[in-house]
CSV table of C-alpha atoms in Angstrom, one decimal:
chain,number,residue,atom,x,y,z
A,1,MET,CA,99.6,174.9,29.7
A,2,SER,CA,100.7,177.1,26.4
A,3,ILE,CA,101.6,180.7,27.2
A,4,GLU,CA,101.9,183.0,23.9
A,5,ILE,CA,103.3,186.7,24.5
A,6,SER,CA,103.4,189.0,21.6
A,7,VAL,CA,103.7,192.9,22.0
A,8,LEU,CA,102.6,195.5,19.8
A,9,GLU,CA,105.3,198.0,20.2
A,10,SER,CA,103.5,200.8,18.1
A,11,GLU,CA,100.2,200.6,20.2
A,12,LYS,CA,102.2,199.7,23.7
A,13,VAL,CA,100.0,196.6,24.2
A,14,ILE,CA,100.9,193.4,25.3
A,15,VAL,CA,98.9,190.4,24.4
A,16,SER,CA,99.1,187.2,26.5
A,17,ARG,CA,97.2,184.1,25.3
A,18,LEU,CA,97.1,181.1,27.9
A,19,SER,CA,95.6,178.0,26.4
A,20,GLY,CA,95.3,174.2,27.4
A,21,ARG,CA,94.5,172.9,30.8
A,22,LEU,CA,95.7,175.4,33.6
A,23,THR,CA,95.7,174.4,37.6
A,24,ASP,CA,96.5,176.9,40.2
A,25,MET,CA,100.4,176.3,40.0
A,26,ASP,CA,100.2,177.0,36.1
A,27,LEU,CA,98.4,180.3,36.6
A,28,LEU,CA,101.3,181.2,39.0
A,29,ASP,CA,103.7,179.7,36.6
A,30,ALA,CA,102.2,181.9,33.7
A,31,GLN,CA,103.0,184.9,35.9
A,32,ASP,CA,106.7,184.0,36.4
A,33,TYR,CA,107.0,183.3,33.0
A,34,PHE,CA,105.5,186.9,32.0
A,35,GLU,CA,107.4,188.7,34.5
A,36,ASN,CA,110.7,186.9,33.0
A,37,LYS,CA,109.6,187.8,29.2
A,38,VAL,CA,108.0,191.3,29.3
A,39,THR,CA,109.1,194.9,29.7
A,40,TRP,CA,106.5,197.0,31.1
A,41,SER,CA,106.1,200.9,31.3
A,42,ASP,CA,103.6,203.5,32.0
A,43,GLY,CA,101.0,203.4,29.4
A,44,THR,CA,101.7,199.7,28.4
A,45,ALA,CA,98.3,197.9,28.7
A,46,GLU,CA,97.8,194.0,28.8
A,47,LEU,CA,95.2,192.1,27.0
A,48,ILE,CA,95.1,188.3,28.8
A,49,ASP,CA,93.4,186.2,26.4
A,50,LEU,CA,91.7,183.1,28.3
A,51,SER,CA,89.6,181.9,25.3
A,52,ASN,CA,91.3,178.6,24.8
A,53,ALA,CA,92.1,177.9,28.6
A,54,ASP,CA,90.6,175.1,30.2
A,55,LEU,CA,90.1,176.5,33.9
A,56,ALA,CA,88.2,173.2,35.3
A,57,ALA,CA,91.1,172.4,37.3
A,58,ALA,CA,92.0,176.0,39.0
A,59,THR,CA,90.8,177.2,42.1
A,60,THR,CA,90.2,180.5,43.5
A,61,ARG,CA,92.7,179.7,46.5
A,62,LEU,CA,95.8,181.4,44.9
A,63,MET,CA,94.1,184.4,43.3
A,64,PRO,CA,95.0,186.5,46.2
A,65,GLU,CA,98.8,185.3,45.8
A,66,LEU,CA,98.4,186.1,42.2
A,67,ALA,CA,97.1,189.4,42.6
A,68,GLU,CA,99.9,190.1,44.9
A,69,ARG,CA,102.5,189.1,42.5
A,70,PHE,CA,101.1,191.3,39.7
A,71,GLU,CA,101.3,194.5,42.3
A,72,ALA,CA,105.0,193.7,43.2
A,73,PHE,CA,105.7,193.1,39.2
A,74,PHE,CA,104.0,196.6,38.4
A,75,ASP,CA,106.0,198.0,41.5
A,76,ASN,CA,109.2,196.7,40.5
A,77,ALA,CA,109.0,197.9,36.9
A,78,GLY,CA,108.4,201.3,38.4
A,79,VAL,CA,104.9,201.7,36.9
A,80,GLU,CA,102.4,203.8,38.5
A,81,THR,CA,99.2,203.0,36.4
A,82,ALA,CA,98.6,200.0,34.3
A,83,ARG,CA,95.6,198.8,32.7
A,84,VAL,CA,95.0,194.9,32.3
A,85,ALA,CA,91.8,193.3,30.3
A,86,LEU,CA,91.0,189.8,30.8
A,87,CYS,CA,89.1,188.3,28.0
A,88,SER,CA,87.3,185.3,29.4
A,89,PRO,CA,84.4,184.2,27.2
A,90,ASN,CA,82.8,181.4,28.8
A,91,ASP,CA,81.1,181.2,32.2
A,92,LEU,CA,83.9,179.7,33.9
A,93,GLN,CA,86.9,181.7,32.7
A,94,PHE,CA,84.5,184.6,33.3
A,95,GLY,CA,83.8,183.9,36.9
A,96,MET,CA,87.2,182.9,37.9
A,97,SER,CA,88.5,186.3,36.1
A,98,ARG,CA,85.9,188.4,38.1
A,99,VAL,CA,87.4,186.7,41.3
A,100,PHE,CA,90.7,187.7,40.3
A,101,GLU,CA,89.8,191.3,39.5
A,102,THR,CA,88.1,191.6,42.7
A,103,TRP,CA,91.5,190.7,44.6
A,104,ALA,CA,93.2,192.9,41.9
A,105,LYS,CA,91.3,196.0,42.9
A,106,ARG,CA,93.0,196.1,46.0
A,107,SER,CA,96.0,197.3,44.1
A,108,SER,CA,96.2,201.3,43.4
A,109,ILE,CA,98.6,200.5,40.3
A,110,ALA,CA,96.4,198.4,38.0
A,111,THR,CA,93.0,198.5,37.0
A,112,PHE,CA,91.9,195.1,35.8
A,113,ALA,CA,88.4,194.5,34.0
A,114,THR,CA,87.1,191.1,32.5
A,115,PHE,CA,85.2,190.9,29.4
A,116,ARG,CA,83.4,188.0,27.2
A,117,ASP,CA,84.9,189.1,24.0
A,118,TRP,CA,88.1,190.5,22.6
A,119,GLU,CA,86.7,193.3,20.9
A,120,SER,CA,85.6,194.8,24.1
A,121,ALA,CA,88.5,194.3,25.9
A,122,ASP,CA,90.6,195.8,23.3
A,123,LEU,CA,88.3,199.0,22.9
A,124,TRP,CA,88.5,199.5,26.7
A,125,LEU,CA,92.3,199.1,27.1
A,126,ARG,CA,92.5,201.9,24.3
A,127,SER,CA,90.1,204.1,25.6
A,128,SER,CA,90.1,206.7,28.3
A,129,GLU,CA,87.3,205.0,30.6
A,130,SER,CA,88.0,204.1,33.7
A,131,LEU,CA,85.0,201.7,34.5
A,132,PRO,CA,84.4,198.7,32.1
A,133,ASP,CA,81.1,197.4,31.2
A,134,SER,CA,82.0,193.8,32.4
A,135,GLY,CA,78.4,192.5,31.4
């Protein structure tokens, strides 16, 4: 597993790229890594790029825990609103991301949305749209 995080300070966008073979524990480890590397504030958005991630070894079993960790992270950072786009081009990535999005929607802090391409995800993050076209 590889994680690359870049922050576009002027645009208040965090880009997280996950690549390689990912297991359930890798996804939780990625969240821990993110929490230790990123400072989040209101108005910041994140684009999680799974384009080069192999999710064949991951399951949906820990998705509720992962969603709770995101919620706790935002709460501890004092964030009142957040937008997170997941770029998931292939069917497995997209399906797993949508399962996570369903669990994450229980959060009142963050709005998560899944997209098949980077451009749509980026456009949604920078827009004022509340509901994405995730098709």
